[in-house]
C-alpha positions as YAML, in Angstrom:
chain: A
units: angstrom
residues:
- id: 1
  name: UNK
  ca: [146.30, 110.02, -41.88]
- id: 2
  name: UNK
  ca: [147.74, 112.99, -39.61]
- id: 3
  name: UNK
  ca: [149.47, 114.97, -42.48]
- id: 4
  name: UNK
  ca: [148.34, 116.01, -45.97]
- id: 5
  name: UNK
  ca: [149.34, 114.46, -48.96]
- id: 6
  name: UNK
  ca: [152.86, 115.06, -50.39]
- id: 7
  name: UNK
  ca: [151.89, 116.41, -53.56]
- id: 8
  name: UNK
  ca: [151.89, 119.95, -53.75]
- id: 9
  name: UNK
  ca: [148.33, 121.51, -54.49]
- id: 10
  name: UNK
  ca: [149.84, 124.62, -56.38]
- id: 11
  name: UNK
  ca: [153.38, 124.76, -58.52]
- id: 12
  name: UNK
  ca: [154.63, 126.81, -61.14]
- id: 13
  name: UNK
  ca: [153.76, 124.08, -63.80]
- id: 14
  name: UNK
  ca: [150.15, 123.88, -62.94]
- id: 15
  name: UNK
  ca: [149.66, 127.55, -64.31]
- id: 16
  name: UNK
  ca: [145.63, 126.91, -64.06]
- id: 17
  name: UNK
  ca: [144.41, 126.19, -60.41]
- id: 18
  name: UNK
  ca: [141.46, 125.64, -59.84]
- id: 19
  name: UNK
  ca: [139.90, 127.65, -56.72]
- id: 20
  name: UNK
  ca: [137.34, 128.71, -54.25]
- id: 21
  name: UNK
  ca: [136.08, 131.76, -52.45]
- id: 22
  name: UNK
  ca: [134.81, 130.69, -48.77]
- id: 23
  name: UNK
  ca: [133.24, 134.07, -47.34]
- id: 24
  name: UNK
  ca: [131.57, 135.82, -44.85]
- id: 25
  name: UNK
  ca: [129.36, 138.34, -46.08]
- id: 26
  name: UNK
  ca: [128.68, 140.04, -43.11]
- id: 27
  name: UNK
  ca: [132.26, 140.84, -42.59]
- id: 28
  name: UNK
  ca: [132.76, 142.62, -46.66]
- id: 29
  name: UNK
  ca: [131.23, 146.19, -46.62]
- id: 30
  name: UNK
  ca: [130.58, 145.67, -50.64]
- id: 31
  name: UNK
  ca: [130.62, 141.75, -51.37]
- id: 32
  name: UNK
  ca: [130.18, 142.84, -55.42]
- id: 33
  name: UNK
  ca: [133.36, 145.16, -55.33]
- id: 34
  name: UNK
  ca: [135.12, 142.59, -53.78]
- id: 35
  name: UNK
  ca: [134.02, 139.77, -55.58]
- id: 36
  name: UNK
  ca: [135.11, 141.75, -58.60]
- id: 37
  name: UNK
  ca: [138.23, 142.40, -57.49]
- id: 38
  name: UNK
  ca: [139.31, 139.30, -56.53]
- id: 39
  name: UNK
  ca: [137.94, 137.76, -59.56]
- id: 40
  name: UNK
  ca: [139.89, 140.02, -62.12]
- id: 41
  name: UNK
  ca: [143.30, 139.71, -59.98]
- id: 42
  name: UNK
  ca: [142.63, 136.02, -60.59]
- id: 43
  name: UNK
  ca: [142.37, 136.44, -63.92]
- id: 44
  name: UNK
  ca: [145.18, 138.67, -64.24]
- id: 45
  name: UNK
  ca: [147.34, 136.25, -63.08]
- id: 46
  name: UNK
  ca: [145.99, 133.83, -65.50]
- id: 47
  name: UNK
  ca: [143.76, 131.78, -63.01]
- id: 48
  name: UNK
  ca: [140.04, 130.70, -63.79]
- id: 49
  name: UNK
  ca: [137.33, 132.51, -61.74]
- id: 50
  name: UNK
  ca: [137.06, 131.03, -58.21]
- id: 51
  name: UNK
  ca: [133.64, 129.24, -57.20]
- id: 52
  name: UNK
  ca: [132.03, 130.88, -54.35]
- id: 53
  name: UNK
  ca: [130.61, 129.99, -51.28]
- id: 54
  name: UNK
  ca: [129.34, 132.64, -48.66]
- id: 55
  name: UNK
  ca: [128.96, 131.47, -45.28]
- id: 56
  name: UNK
  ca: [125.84, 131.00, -42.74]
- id: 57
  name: UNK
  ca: [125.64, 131.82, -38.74]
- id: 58
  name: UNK
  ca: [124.59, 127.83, -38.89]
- id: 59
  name: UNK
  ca: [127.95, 127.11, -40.68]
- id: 60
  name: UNK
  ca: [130.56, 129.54, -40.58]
- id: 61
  name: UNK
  ca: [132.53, 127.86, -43.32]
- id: 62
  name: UNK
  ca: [133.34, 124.10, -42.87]
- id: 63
  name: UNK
  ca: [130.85, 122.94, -44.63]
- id: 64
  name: UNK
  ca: [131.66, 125.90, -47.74]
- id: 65
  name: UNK
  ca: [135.01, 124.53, -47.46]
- id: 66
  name: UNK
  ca: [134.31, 120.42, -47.83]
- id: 67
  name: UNK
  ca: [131.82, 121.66, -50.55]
- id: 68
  name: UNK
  ca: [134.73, 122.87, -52.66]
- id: 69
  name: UNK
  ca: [137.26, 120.16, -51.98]
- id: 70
  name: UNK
  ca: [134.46, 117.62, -53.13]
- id: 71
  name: UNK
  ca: [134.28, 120.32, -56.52]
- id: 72
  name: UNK
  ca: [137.75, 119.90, -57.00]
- id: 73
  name: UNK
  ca: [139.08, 123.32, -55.98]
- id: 74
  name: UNK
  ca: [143.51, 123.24, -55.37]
- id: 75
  name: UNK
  ca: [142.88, 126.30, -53.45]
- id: 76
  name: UNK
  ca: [140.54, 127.80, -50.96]
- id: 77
  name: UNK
  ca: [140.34, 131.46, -50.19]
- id: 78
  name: UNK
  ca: [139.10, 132.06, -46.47]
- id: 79
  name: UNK
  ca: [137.74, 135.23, -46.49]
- id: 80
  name: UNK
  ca: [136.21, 136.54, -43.00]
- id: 81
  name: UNK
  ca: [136.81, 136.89, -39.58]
- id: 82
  name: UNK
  ca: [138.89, 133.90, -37.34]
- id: 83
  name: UNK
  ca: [135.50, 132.16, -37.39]
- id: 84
  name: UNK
  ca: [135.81, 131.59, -41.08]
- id: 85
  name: UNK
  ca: [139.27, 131.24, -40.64]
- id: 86
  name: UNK
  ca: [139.23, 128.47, -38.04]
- id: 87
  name: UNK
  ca: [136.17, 127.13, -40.48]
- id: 88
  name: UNK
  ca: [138.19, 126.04, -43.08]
- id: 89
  name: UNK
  ca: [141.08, 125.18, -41.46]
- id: 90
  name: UNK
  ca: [139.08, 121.79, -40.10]
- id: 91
  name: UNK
  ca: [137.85, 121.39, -43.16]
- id: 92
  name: UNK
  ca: [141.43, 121.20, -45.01]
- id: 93
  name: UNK
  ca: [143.45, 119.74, -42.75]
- id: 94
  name: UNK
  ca: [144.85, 116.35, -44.07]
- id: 95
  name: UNK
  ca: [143.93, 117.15, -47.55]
- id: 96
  name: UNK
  ca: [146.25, 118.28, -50.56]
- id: 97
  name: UNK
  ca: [144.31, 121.66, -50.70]
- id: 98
  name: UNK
  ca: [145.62, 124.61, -49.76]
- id: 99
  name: UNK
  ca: [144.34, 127.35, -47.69]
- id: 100
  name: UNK
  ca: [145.01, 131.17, -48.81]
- id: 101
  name: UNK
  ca: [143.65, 133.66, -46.56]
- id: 102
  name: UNK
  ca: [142.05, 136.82, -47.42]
- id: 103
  name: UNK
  ca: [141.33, 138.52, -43.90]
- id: 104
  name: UNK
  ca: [138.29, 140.71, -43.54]
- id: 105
  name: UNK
  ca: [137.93, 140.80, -39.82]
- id: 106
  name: UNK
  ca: [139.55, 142.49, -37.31]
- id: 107
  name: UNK
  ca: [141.31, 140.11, -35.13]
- id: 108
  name: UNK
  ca: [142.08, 137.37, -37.41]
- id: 109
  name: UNK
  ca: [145.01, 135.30, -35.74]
- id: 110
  name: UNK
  ca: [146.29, 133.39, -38.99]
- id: 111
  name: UNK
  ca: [146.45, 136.57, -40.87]
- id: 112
  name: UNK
  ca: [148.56, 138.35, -38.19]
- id: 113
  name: UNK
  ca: [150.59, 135.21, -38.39]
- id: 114
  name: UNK
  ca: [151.45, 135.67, -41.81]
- id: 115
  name: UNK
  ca: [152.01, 139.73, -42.04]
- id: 116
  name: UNK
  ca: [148.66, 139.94, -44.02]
- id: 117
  name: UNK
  ca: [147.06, 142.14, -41.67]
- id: 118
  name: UNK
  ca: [143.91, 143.42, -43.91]
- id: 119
  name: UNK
  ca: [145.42, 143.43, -46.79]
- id: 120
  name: UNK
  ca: [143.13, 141.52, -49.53]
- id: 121
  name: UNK
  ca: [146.51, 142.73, -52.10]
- id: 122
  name: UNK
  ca: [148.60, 140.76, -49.95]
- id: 123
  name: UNK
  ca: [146.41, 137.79, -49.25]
- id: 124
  name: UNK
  ca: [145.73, 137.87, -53.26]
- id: 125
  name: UNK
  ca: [149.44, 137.75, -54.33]
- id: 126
  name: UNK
  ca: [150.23, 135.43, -51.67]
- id: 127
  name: UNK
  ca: [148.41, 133.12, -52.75]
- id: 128
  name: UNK
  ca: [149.17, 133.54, -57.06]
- id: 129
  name: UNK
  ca: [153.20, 133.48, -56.26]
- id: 130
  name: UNK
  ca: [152.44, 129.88, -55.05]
- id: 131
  name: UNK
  ca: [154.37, 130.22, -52.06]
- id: 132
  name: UNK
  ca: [153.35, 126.57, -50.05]
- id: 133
  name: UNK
  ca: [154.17, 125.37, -46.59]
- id: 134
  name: UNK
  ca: [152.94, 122.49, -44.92]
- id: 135
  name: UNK
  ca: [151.60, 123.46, -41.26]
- id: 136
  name: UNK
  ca: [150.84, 121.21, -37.94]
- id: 137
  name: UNK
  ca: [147.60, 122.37, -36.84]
- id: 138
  name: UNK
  ca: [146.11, 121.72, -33.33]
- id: 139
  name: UNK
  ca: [142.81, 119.30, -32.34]
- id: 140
  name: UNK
  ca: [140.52, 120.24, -29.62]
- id: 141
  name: UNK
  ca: [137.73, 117.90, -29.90]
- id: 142
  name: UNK
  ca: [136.38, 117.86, -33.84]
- id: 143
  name: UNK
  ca: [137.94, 121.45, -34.56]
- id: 144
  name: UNK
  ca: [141.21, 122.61, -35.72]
- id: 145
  name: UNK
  ca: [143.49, 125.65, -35.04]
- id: 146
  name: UNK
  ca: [146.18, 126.47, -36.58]
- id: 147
  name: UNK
  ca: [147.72, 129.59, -34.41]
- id: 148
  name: UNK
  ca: [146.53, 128.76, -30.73]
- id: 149
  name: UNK
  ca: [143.74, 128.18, -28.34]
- id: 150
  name: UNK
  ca: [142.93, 128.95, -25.14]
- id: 151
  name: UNK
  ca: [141.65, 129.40, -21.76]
- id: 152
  name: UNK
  ca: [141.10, 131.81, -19.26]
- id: 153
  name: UNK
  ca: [142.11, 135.17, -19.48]
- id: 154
  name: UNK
  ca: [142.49, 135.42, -23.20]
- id: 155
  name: UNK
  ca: [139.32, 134.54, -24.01]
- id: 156
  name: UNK
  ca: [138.19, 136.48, -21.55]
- id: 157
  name: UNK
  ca: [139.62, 139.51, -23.03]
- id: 158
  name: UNK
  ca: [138.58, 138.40, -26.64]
- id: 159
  name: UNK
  ca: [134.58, 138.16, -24.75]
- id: 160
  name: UNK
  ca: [135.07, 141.83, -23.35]
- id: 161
  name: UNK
  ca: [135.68, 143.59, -27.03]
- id: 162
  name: UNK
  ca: [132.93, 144.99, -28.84]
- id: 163
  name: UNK
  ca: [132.21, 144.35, -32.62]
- id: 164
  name: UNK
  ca: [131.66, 148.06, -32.49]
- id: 165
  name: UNK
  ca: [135.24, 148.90, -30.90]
- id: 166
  name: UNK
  ca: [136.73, 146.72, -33.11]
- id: 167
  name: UNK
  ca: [135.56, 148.45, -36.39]
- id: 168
  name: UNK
  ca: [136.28, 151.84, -35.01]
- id: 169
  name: UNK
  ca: [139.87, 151.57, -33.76]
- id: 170
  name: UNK
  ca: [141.55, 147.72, -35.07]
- id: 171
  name: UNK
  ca: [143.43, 145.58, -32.83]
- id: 172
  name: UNK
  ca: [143.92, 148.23, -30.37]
- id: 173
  name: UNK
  ca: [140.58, 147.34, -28.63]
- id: 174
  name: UNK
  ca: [141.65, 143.72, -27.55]
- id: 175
  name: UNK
  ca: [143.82, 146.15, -24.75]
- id: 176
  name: UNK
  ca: [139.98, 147.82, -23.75]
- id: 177
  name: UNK
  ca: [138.49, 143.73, -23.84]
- id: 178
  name: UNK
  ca: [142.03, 142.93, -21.54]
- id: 179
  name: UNK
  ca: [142.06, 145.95, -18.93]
- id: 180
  name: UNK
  ca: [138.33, 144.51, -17.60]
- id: 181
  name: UNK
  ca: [140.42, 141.49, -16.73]
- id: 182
  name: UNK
  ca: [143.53, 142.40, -15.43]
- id: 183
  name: UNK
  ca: [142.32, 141.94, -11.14]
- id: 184
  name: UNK
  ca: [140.34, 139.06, -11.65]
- id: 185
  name: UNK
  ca: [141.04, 136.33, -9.60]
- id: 186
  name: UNK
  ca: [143.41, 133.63, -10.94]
- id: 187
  name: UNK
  ca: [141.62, 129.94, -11.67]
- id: 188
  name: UNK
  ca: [143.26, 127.04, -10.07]
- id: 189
  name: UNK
  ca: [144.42, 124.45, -12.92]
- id: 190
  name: UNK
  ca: [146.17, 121.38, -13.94]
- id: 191
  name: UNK
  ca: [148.36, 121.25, -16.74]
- id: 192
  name: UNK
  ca: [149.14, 117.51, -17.84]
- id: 193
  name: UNK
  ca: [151.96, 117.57, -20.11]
- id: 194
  name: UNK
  ca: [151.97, 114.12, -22.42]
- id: 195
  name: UNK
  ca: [150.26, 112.04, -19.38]
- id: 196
  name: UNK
  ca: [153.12, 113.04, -17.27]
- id: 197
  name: UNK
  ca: [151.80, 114.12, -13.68]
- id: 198
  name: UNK
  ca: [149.90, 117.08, -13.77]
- id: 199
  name: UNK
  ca: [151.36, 120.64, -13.10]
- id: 200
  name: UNK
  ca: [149.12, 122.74, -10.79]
- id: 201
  name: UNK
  ca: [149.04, 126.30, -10.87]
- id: 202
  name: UNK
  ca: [146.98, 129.33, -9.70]
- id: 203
  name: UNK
  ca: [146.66, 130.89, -13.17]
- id: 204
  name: UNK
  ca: [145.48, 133.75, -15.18]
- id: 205
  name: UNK
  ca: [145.36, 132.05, -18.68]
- id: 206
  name: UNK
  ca: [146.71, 128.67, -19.96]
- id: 207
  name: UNK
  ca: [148.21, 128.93, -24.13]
- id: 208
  name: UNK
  ca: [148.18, 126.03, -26.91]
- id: 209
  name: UNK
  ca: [150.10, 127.47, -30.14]
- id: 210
  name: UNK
  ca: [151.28, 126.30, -32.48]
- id: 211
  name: UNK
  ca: [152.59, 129.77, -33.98]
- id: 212
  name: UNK
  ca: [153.46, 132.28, -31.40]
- id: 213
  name: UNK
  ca: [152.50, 136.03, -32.93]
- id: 214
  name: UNK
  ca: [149.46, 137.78, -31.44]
- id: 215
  name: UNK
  ca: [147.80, 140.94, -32.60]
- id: 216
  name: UNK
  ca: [149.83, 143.95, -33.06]
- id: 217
  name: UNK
  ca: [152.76, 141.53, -34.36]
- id: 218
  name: UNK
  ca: [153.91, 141.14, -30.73]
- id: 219
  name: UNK
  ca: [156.09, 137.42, -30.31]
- id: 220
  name: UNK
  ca: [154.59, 135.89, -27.21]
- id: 221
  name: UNK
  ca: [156.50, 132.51, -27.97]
- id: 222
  name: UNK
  ca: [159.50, 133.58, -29.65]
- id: 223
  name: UNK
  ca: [160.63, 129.42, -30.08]
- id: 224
  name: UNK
  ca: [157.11, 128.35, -31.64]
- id: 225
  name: UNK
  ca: [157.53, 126.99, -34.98]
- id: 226
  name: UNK
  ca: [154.64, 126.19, -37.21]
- id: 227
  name: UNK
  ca: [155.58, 122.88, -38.82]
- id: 228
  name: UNK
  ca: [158.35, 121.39, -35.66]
- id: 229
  name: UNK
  ca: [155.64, 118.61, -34.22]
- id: 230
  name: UNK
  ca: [155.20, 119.72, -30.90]
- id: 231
  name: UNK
  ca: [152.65, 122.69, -29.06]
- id: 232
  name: UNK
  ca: [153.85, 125.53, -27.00]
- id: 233
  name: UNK
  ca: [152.52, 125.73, -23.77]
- id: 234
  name: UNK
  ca: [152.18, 129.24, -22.13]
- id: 235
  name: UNK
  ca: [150.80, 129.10, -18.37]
- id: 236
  name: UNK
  ca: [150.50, 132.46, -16.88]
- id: 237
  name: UNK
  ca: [150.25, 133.23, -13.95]
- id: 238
  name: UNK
  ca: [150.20, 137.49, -12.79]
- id: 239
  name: UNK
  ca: [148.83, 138.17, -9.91]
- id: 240
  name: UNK
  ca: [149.23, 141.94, -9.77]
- id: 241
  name: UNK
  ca: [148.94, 145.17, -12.06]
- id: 242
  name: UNK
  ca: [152.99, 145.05, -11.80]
- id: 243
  name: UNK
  ca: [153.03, 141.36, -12.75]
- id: 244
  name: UNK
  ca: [151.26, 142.65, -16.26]
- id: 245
  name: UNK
  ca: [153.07, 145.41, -16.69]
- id: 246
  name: UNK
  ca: [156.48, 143.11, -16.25]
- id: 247
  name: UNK
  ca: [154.65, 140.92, -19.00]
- id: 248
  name: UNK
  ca: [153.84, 143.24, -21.50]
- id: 249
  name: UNK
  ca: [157.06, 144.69, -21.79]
- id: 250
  name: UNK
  ca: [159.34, 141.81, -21.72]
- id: 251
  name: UNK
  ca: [156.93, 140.68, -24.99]
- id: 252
  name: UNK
  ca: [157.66, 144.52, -26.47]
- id: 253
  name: UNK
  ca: [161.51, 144.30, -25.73]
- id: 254
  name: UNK
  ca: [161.34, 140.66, -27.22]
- id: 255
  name: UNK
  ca: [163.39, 139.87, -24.32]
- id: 256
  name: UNK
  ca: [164.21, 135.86, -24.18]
- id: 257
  name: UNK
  ca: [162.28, 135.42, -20.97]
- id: 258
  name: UNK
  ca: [158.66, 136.69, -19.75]
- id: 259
  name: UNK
  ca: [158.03, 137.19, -16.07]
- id: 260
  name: UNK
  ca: [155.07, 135.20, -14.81]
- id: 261
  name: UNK
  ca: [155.09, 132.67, -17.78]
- id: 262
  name: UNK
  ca: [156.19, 129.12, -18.07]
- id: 263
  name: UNK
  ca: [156.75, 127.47, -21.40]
- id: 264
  name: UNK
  ca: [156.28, 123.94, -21.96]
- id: 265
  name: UNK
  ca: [156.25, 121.63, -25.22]
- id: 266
  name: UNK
  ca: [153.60, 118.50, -25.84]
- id: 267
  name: UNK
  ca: [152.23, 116.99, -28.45]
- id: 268
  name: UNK
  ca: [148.99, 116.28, -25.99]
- id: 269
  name: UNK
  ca: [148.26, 118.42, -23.32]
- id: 270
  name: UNK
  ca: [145.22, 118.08, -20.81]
- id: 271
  name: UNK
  ca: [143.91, 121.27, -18.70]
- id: 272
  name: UNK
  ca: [141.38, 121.35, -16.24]
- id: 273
  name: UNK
  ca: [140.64, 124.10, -14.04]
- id: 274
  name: UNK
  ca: [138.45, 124.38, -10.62]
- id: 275
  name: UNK
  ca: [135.53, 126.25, -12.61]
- id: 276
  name: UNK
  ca: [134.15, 126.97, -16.37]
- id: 277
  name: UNK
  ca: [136.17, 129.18, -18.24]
- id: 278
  name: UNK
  ca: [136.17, 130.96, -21.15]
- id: 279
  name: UNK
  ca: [137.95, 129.04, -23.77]
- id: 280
  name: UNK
  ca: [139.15, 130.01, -27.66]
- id: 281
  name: UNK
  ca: [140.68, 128.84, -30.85]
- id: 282
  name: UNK
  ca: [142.62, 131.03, -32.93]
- id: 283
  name: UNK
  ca: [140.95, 134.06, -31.53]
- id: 284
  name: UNK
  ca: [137.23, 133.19, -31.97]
- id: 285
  name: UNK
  ca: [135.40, 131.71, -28.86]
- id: 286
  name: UNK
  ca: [133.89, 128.31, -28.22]
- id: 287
  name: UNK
  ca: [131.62, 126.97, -25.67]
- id: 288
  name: UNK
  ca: [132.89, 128.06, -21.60]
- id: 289
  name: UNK
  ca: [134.07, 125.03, -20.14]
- id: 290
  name: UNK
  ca: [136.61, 123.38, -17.29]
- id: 291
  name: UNK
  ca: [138.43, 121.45, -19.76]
- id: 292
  name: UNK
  ca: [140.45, 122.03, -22.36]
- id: 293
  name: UNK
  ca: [142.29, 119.13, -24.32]
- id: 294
  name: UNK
  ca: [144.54, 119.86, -27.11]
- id: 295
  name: UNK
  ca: [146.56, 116.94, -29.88]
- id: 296
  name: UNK
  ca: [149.07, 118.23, -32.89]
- id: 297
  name: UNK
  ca: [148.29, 116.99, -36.15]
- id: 298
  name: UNK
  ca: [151.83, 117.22, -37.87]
- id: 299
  name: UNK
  ca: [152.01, 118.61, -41.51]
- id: 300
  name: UNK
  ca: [148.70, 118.48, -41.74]
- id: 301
  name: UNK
  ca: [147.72, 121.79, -43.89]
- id: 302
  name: UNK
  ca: [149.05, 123.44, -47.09]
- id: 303
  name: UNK
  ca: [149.12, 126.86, -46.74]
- id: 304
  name: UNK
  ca: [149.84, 130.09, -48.80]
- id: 305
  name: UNK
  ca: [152.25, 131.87, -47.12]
- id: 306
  name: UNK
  ca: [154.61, 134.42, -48.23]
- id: 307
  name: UNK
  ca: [157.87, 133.82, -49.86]
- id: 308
  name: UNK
  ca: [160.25, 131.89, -49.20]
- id: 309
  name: UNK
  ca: [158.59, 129.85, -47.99]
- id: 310
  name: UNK
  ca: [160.67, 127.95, -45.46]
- id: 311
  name: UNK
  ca: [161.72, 130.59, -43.58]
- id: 312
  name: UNK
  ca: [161.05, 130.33, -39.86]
- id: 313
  name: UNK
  ca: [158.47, 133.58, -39.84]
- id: 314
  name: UNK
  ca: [155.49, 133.21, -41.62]
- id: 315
  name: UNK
  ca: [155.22, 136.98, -42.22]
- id: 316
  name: UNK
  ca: [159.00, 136.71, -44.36]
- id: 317
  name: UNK
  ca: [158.26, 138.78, -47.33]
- id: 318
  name: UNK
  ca: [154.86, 140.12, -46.32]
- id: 319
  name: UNK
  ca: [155.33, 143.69, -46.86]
- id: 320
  name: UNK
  ca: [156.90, 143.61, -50.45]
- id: 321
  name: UNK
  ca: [154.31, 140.95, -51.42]
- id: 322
  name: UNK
  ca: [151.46, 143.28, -50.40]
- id: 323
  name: UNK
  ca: [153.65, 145.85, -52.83]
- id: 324
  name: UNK
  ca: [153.40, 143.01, -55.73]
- id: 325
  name: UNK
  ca: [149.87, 142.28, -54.89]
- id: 326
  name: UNK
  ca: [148.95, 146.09, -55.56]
- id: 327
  name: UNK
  ca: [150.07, 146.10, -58.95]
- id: 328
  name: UNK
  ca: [148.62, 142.76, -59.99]
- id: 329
  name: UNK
  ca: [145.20, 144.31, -58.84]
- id: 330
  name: UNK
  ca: [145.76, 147.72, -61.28]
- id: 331
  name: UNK
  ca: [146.34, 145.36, -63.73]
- id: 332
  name: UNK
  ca: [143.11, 143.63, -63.16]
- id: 333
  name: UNK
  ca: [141.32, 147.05, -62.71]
- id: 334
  name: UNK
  ca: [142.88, 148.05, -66.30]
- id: 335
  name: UNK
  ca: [141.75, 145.31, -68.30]
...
């Protein structure tokens, strides 16, 4: 079955949930301050403690995840970087358990997605308000994404940024990993759009999303919607240090059209380039490869998102839940 069940996994009549903690240790600076924290804002909102599951560099959370559906968790906090992320995400989709995330690395796609930033009182409150929302996610072979993947240049870029850069300045130091990348040469490709005949292009860096915010909140596909059925397809093709420039400000103006990028929609979509690339899901990177071949799985994942919950931008409401999610947390630290 594509989609998840129709039942809700969290309402306001089942006050109790029952959930789990899927996280990456590496990525919390003090796992036993956390783990207290999130355990007494759980409690605070009357929930019973999470089970927890910390992740390995053999499994970076699928298996976590299936290991609390089969314990008969409602919810699953995904706590880590897009790795973890990305993790769970496989492991949910088509079930009637819901994904909250709690982002503690520093690119973290979803999160940006959802106006969570780092924000573990955000992520927390999110996810007790019992805001739901049934997402399509994307397939590339036995993985799921639920933001985008790709090939090319943004992986490139996401190859080029040091862990190191990344703790000491944020998001920022994507635009370091990018500015390596900006005169390489273009790789020849073929974009086949629902078997139709292929498109060939002499691109930079071919997009699958099925959301369309990147880091720093910018809108790259202002028409992506999260739950519609279909994939946005961003080829892009700048050739010079003007070409980028163009780019980049059409996506801060939020103008309707970007120089030097075509948008198509599929719900399959086949690229092949000349030679490997690097490719990604959700901002974390998989194997190099000249292939990339993507399927939508409609409705397939419950997610926490913020209130209300139907609105067309995940990040709707982000800001004063964060606000909420601060005071539930002094009323954990009080008790």
């Amino acid at each position: 079955m594509d989609g998840a069940d129709d039942k809700l996994p969290v309402t306001a009549e089942n006050r109790t949930p029952r959930s789990a903690v899927v996280v990456n240790p590496v990525k919390v600076a003090d796992l036993d301050e956390f783990r207290r924290i999130v355990d007494g804002a759980l409690d605070a909102a009357g929930w019973p403690a999470p089970t927890w599951y910390e992740t390995t560099v053999e499994d970076p959370g699928r298996g976590q995840a299936e290991e609390a559906v089969k314990a008969g968790a409602e919810v699953v906090f995904a706590c880590g970087g897009d790795g973890t992320v990305m993790a769970c995400v496989t492991a949910l989709a088509g079930t009637d358990v819901a994904l909250a995330v709690l982002p503690q690395g520093t690119g973290n796609l979803l999160a940006a997605n959802l106006g969570l930033s780092g924000d573990l009182a955000a992520g927390l409150e999110v996810a007790v308000e019992r805001g739901m929302r049934r997402l399509d996610v994307g397939v590339v072979d036995d993985q799921c994404f639920a933001v985008m993947a790709g090939m090319g240049f943004d992986a490139q870029m996401l190859d080029s940024t040091s862990e190191t850069t990344k703790k000491r300045i944020g998001w920022p130091a994507y635009l370091v990993g990018a500015a390596r990348h900006l005169r390489d040469r273009p790789m020849r490709v073929s974009v086949r759009i629902d078997g139709r005949p292929p498109l060939r292009r002499r691109a930079r860096s071919v997009l699958v999303a099925n959301v369309g915010r990147l880091q720093g909140g910018v809108r790259l596909l202002t028409d992506a919607e999260p739950d519609d059925g279909w994939l946005d397809v961003a080829v892009l093709t700048p050739r010079t240090l003007g070409h980028w420039v163009a780019m980049g400000w059409a996506l801060v103006r939020r103008t309707g059209s970007v120089p030097r990028m075509e948008v198509f929609r599929a719900r399959t979509v086949e690229i092949a380039s000349n030679r490997a690339q690097p490719r990604q899901l959700d901002g974390d990177l998989i194997e190099p490869g000249r292939s990339l071949t993507a399927t939508i799985r409609p409705e397939s994942l419950w997610l926490c998102v913020p209130r209300p919950a139907d609105h067309p931008d995940l990040a709707e409401d982000a800001q004063a839940a964060a606000e909420r999610g601060e005071r539930l947390i002094d009323e954990a630290r009080r008790e």
